[in-house]
Amino acid sequence: MLDNALKLIKELTQHNYKAYIVGGFVRDYLLGRESQDVDVTTNATPMEIQEIFQNCFLPTEDYGSVIVKKYGIRFEITTFRKEISYQDHRKPVEIQYIDDLYQDLLRRDFTINTICIDENGEVIDFLGGRDDLDRKLIRTVGDASLRFEEDALRILRAVRFATVLDFQLDQDVSDAIREKSYLLKDLSYYRKKEELDKIFVSGYAPRGIQMLLDFHLDKPLELEHLSDVKNTDSLIGIWSILNVEEYYPFSNNEKELMKNIRIVMDLNNYDPMALYQYGLYVNSVAGEMKGLDKKKITESYHSLVIHRRSDLAISSEDIMSCLHKEPGEYLSDVYKDIEREVLYHRLKNEKDVLLKYIKEKYASVG
Ligand code: ATP
Ligand code: MG
């Protein structure tokens, strides 16, 4: 990935622009970690970048970034800039393109995110990022309070990086988080969720959650049930417990899933009826969150006599003709009854057994 990233920045330098790899890729590379994508910083403007590369996309959210897909890698190329004014402690509303790498690094959040690699593969480290990587320390570029005041998302990013990398927060950062945490309330749920997702899927998620609780960030984040999350094996399971889909963004599919997971959390996840009604996945997630034995849940599921209504040895036609009746709502009651009897091994799933039961129980009733 580094070789391809160097090739890409060389394309820019061959056009007489300055260009450096920066941010997450450099940080993760120096730590021996894998990266999803590569951030590039350059003095070429978005227009100029688009003249050089095919496959450019302009993200709607971002100012002055161009996404380039090349060598199977997603590059986010951002023009050197100064951020002049911020609104509501969120993204900058006014930016100014500049020609100077150093100035661009000063607007970045943490020292460990300011390390660059140039076209020759040389590391450029103006702000002591490597020292902080060695010391496993999250330190802001400049005054932490001011930086959080400008953009409160940096508070969550600090916790995210400390969690994912298993780093410590610098004392100034911790103090500033306590002082400015109320600003999190104004951020968009979308941006907050992106950071929270990264905290929750991390191998160190329990530590991240504990950090959020220790800083009392659950209040401004409106995560009332955060302290109820005891197990972090499933992201959707965590969000189910948090129960915040009224304001945090989720797809309809995810919402339905979380609703069912919450229902099943209160049930016995080895129970045939719970497994039959809600399926293996929902019960497994709920089981995981409760620390149950996943293998046992899977075994219980596979040993169910039936997994769906069509597995029953009789059809609607059989029920109707045995009761001499037209279709009606009674069918669903009969089905539920025999499903239960079969699942709990009180009736064999055999046609004559089921029909005999239905005839005896339902024939006389209206
Ligand atoms: P990853 O991509 O692994 O999630 P990253 O550090 O690359 O982590 P990005 O969101 O891709 O994070 O941002 C790229 C770089 O842009 C960061 O490394 C940082 O230098 C800068 N940056 C991102 N968000 C902010 C912010 N809110 N304030 C200041 N600088 C930021
Ligand atoms: Mg990145």
Short mmCIF file of N, CA, C and O and ligand atoms in Angstrom, two decimals, residues 22-28 34-40 62 74 76 78 83 86 90-92 104-115 141 147 150-155 157 160-161 164-165 191 194-195 198, ligand 1:
data_model
loop_
_atom_site.label_atom_id
_atom_site.label_comp_id
_atom_site.label_asym_id
_atom_site.label_seq_id
_atom_site.Cartn_x
_atom_site.Cartn_y
_atom_site.Cartn_z
N VAL A 22 -0.34 11.63 4.77
CA VAL A 22 -0.50 12.21 6.11
C VAL A 22 -1.58 11.44 6.86
O VAL A 22 -2.25 10.58 6.27
N GLY A 23 -1.75 11.73 8.13
CA GLY A 23 -2.92 11.24 8.87
C GLY A 23 -2.85 9.76 9.20
O GLY A 23 -1.78 9.21 9.48
N GLY A 24 -4.02 9.12 9.14
CA GLY A 24 -4.18 7.75 9.62
C GLY A 24 -3.23 6.75 9.01
O GLY A 24 -2.70 5.88 9.71
N PHE A 25 -2.98 6.88 7.70
CA PHE A 25 -2.13 5.88 7.07
C PHE A 25 -0.71 5.91 7.65
O PHE A 25 -0.13 4.87 7.98
N VAL A 26 -0.14 7.11 7.79
CA VAL A 26 1.23 7.23 8.30
C VAL A 26 1.29 6.73 9.75
O VAL A 26 2.17 5.96 10.13
N ARG A 27 0.33 7.18 10.52
CA ARG A 27 0.24 6.77 11.93
C ARG A 27 0.20 5.24 12.03
O ARG A 27 1.00 4.62 12.74
N ASP A 28 -0.72 4.64 11.28
CA ASP A 28 -0.90 3.19 11.37
C ASP A 28 0.31 2.45 10.79
O ASP A 28 0.70 1.40 11.29
N GLU A 34 -2.76 -2.04 9.93
CA GLU A 34 -3.34 -1.90 8.59
C GLU A 34 -4.21 -0.65 8.50
O GLU A 34 -4.82 -0.26 9.49
N SER A 35 -4.27 -0.06 7.30
CA SER A 35 -5.14 1.09 7.10
C SER A 35 -6.20 0.77 6.06
O SER A 35 -5.97 -0.03 5.16
N GLN A 36 -7.34 1.43 6.19
CA GLN A 36 -8.42 1.26 5.20
C GLN A 36 -8.13 2.11 3.97
O GLN A 36 -8.39 1.72 2.85
N ASP A 37 -7.64 3.32 4.20
CA ASP A 37 -7.48 4.26 3.09
C ASP A 37 -6.29 5.18 3.38
O ASP A 37 -5.64 5.05 4.41
N VAL A 38 -6.02 6.07 2.45
CA VAL A 38 -4.82 6.90 2.56
C VAL A 38 -5.22 8.38 2.42
O VAL A 38 -5.90 8.75 1.48
N ASP A 39 -4.78 9.18 3.37
CA ASP A 39 -5.01 10.63 3.28
C ASP A 39 -3.76 11.28 2.69
O ASP A 39 -2.64 10.94 3.06
N VAL A 40 -4.00 12.19 1.77
CA VAL A 40 -2.90 12.90 1.11
C VAL A 40 -3.14 14.39 1.29
O VAL A 40 -4.28 14.85 1.24
N ASP A 62 -17.59 17.32 2.72
CA ASP A 62 -16.27 17.88 3.02
C ASP A 62 -15.96 19.11 2.19
O ASP A 62 -16.46 19.27 1.10
N ARG A 74 -8.52 3.79 -1.74
CA ARG A 74 -9.27 5.03 -1.69
C ARG A 74 -8.35 6.10 -1.10
O ARG A 74 -7.88 5.99 0.03
N GLU A 76 -7.92 10.05 -0.05
CA GLU A 76 -8.63 11.29 0.23
C GLU A 76 -7.59 12.42 0.15
O GLU A 76 -6.72 12.54 1.01
N THR A 78 -6.53 16.20 0.16
CA THR A 78 -7.03 17.45 0.73
C THR A 78 -6.01 18.56 0.48
O THR A 78 -4.81 18.36 0.66
N GLU A 83 -8.12 26.79 8.65
CA GLU A 83 -9.55 26.87 8.93
C GLU A 83 -9.79 28.17 9.67
O GLU A 83 -9.23 28.44 10.71
N TYR A 86 -15.24 28.69 12.64
CA TYR A 86 -16.02 27.51 12.94
C TYR A 86 -17.39 27.96 13.39
O TYR A 86 -17.56 29.03 13.96
N ARG A 90 -18.62 23.03 15.28
CA ARG A 90 -18.65 21.95 14.30
C ARG A 90 -17.65 22.21 13.21
O ARG A 90 -16.70 22.95 13.39
N LYS A 91 -17.92 21.64 12.05
CA LYS A 91 -16.99 21.78 10.93
C LYS A 91 -16.74 23.25 10.59
O LYS A 91 -17.61 24.08 10.78
N PRO A 92 -15.55 23.56 10.07
CA PRO A 92 -15.27 24.95 9.70
C PRO A 92 -16.22 25.40 8.59
O PRO A 92 -16.53 24.64 7.70
N ASP A 104 -0.64 23.75 7.38
CA ASP A 104 -1.72 22.77 7.24
C ASP A 104 -1.71 21.79 8.42
O ASP A 104 -2.76 21.38 8.92
N LEU A 105 -0.51 21.42 8.86
CA LEU A 105 -0.42 20.45 9.96
C LEU A 105 -0.96 21.05 11.26
O LEU A 105 -1.51 20.35 12.09
N LEU A 106 -0.81 22.37 11.40
CA LEU A 106 -1.25 23.03 12.63
C LEU A 106 -2.76 22.97 12.83
O LEU A 106 -3.25 23.08 13.94
N ARG A 107 -3.53 22.81 11.73
CA ARG A 107 -4.98 22.77 11.90
C ARG A 107 -5.46 21.35 12.22
O ARG A 107 -6.65 21.11 12.45
N ARG A 108 -4.57 20.38 12.20
CA ARG A 108 -4.97 18.98 12.44
C ARG A 108 -5.16 18.70 13.92
O ARG A 108 -4.71 19.47 14.76
N ASP A 109 -5.85 17.62 14.22
CA ASP A 109 -6.29 17.43 15.61
C ASP A 109 -5.19 16.99 16.58
O ASP A 109 -4.92 17.67 17.57
N PHE A 110 -4.57 15.84 16.31
CA PHE A 110 -3.61 15.29 17.28
C PHE A 110 -2.23 15.14 16.65
O PHE A 110 -2.13 14.91 15.44
N THR A 111 -1.20 15.24 17.47
CA THR A 111 0.17 15.18 16.93
C THR A 111 0.40 13.89 16.15
O THR A 111 1.06 13.91 15.11
N ILE A 112 -0.16 12.78 16.65
CA ILE A 112 0.07 11.50 15.96
C ILE A 112 -0.58 11.48 14.57
O ILE A 112 -0.28 10.59 13.78
N ASN A 113 -1.45 12.45 14.29
CA ASN A 113 -2.08 12.53 12.96
C ASN A 113 -1.42 13.56 12.05
O ASN A 113 -1.96 13.89 11.00
N THR A 114 -0.28 14.08 12.46
CA THR A 114 0.37 15.13 11.67
C THR A 114 1.65 14.65 11.01
O THR A 114 2.35 15.43 10.37
N ILE A 115 2.00 13.40 11.21
CA ILE A 115 3.24 12.88 10.64
C ILE A 115 3.02 12.67 9.13
O ILE A 115 1.95 12.19 8.73
N VAL A 141 -2.76 19.19 18.85
CA VAL A 141 -1.90 20.21 18.26
C VAL A 141 -2.40 21.53 18.84
O VAL A 141 -3.51 21.96 18.56
N ARG A 147 -8.98 23.68 20.87
CA ARG A 147 -9.21 22.78 19.73
C ARG A 147 -10.55 22.06 19.85
O ARG A 147 -11.19 21.78 18.85
N GLU A 150 -13.30 24.60 19.05
CA GLU A 150 -13.47 24.78 17.60
C GLU A 150 -14.32 23.68 17.00
O GLU A 150 -15.24 23.92 16.22
N ASP A 151 -13.99 22.45 17.35
CA ASP A 151 -14.70 21.31 16.78
C ASP A 151 -14.80 20.23 17.86
O ASP A 151 -13.83 19.56 18.18
N ALA A 152 -16.00 20.09 18.40
CA ALA A 152 -16.19 19.19 19.54
C ALA A 152 -16.05 17.72 19.16
O ALA A 152 -15.87 16.86 20.02
N LEU A 153 -16.13 17.43 17.86
CA LEU A 153 -15.94 16.02 17.46
C LEU A 153 -14.57 15.51 17.89
O LEU A 153 -14.37 14.33 18.11
N ARG A 154 -13.61 16.42 18.00
CA ARG A 154 -12.25 16.02 18.40
C ARG A 154 -12.24 15.35 19.77
O ARG A 154 -11.37 14.53 20.05
N ILE A 155 -13.21 15.69 20.61
CA ILE A 155 -13.32 15.03 21.92
C ILE A 155 -13.54 13.53 21.72
O ILE A 155 -12.84 12.70 22.29
N ARG A 157 -13.01 11.89 18.93
CA ARG A 157 -11.87 11.32 18.21
C ARG A 157 -10.74 10.99 19.19
O ARG A 157 -10.07 9.97 19.04
N ARG A 160 -11.69 7.87 20.74
CA ARG A 160 -11.61 6.81 19.74
C ARG A 160 -10.17 6.35 19.52
O ARG A 160 -9.88 5.15 19.56
N PHE A 161 -9.26 7.30 19.33
CA PHE A 161 -7.87 6.90 19.09
C PHE A 161 -7.26 6.23 20.34
O PHE A 161 -6.55 5.25 20.23
N VAL A 164 -8.85 2.62 20.24
CA VAL A 164 -8.44 1.73 19.16
C VAL A 164 -6.94 1.41 19.25
O VAL A 164 -6.52 0.28 19.01
N LEU A 165 -6.14 2.42 19.59
CA LEU A 165 -4.69 2.22 19.64
C LEU A 165 -4.21 1.77 21.01
O LEU A 165 -3.04 1.47 21.20
N ARG A 191 -22.17 12.12 12.71
CA ARG A 191 -20.72 12.18 13.01
C ARG A 191 -20.40 11.47 14.32
O ARG A 191 -19.39 10.78 14.45
N GLU A 194 -20.38 7.68 13.81
CA GLU A 194 -19.18 7.18 13.12
C GLU A 194 -18.05 6.90 14.11
O GLU A 194 -17.37 5.88 14.03
N GLU A 195 -17.85 7.82 15.04
CA GLU A 195 -16.78 7.63 16.03
C GLU A 195 -17.14 6.54 17.02
O GLU A 195 -16.32 5.70 17.38
N LYS A 198 -16.58 3.09 15.75
CA LYS A 198 -15.16 2.70 15.78
C LYS A 198 -14.72 2.33 17.19
O LYS A 198 -13.90 1.43 17.37
P1 ATP B 1 -8.84 6.82 10.22
O1 ATP B 1 -8.92 7.17 8.77
O2 ATP B 1 -7.99 5.68 10.56
O3 ATP B 1 -10.19 6.76 10.84
P2 ATP B 1 -7.58 9.37 10.40
O4 ATP B 1 -6.70 9.98 11.45
O5 ATP B 1 -6.99 9.18 9.06
O6 ATP B 1 -8.12 8.04 11.00
P3 ATP B 1 -9.58 10.89 9.02
O7 ATP B 1 -10.95 11.22 9.45
O8 ATP B 1 -9.37 10.06 7.82
O9 ATP B 1 -8.87 10.26 10.30
O10 ATP B 1 -8.83 12.29 8.82
C1 ATP B 1 -7.58 12.40 8.19
C2 ATP B 1 -6.73 13.41 8.92
O11 ATP B 1 -7.37 14.69 8.88
C3 ATP B 1 -6.50 13.14 10.40
O12 ATP B 1 -5.43 12.25 10.59
C4 ATP B 1 -6.22 14.51 10.92
O13 ATP B 1 -4.90 14.91 10.61
C5 ATP B 1 -7.18 15.37 10.11
N1 ATP B 1 -8.49 15.51 10.75
C6 ATP B 1 -9.58 14.72 10.60
N2 ATP B 1 -10.62 15.15 11.33
C7 ATP B 1 -10.19 16.25 11.97
C8 ATP B 1 -10.80 17.17 12.87
N3 ATP B 1 -12.06 17.02 13.27
N4 ATP B 1 -10.03 18.20 13.32
C9 ATP B 1 -8.75 18.35 12.91
N5 ATP B 1 -8.13 17.53 12.09
C10 ATP B 1 -8.82 16.48 11.61
#
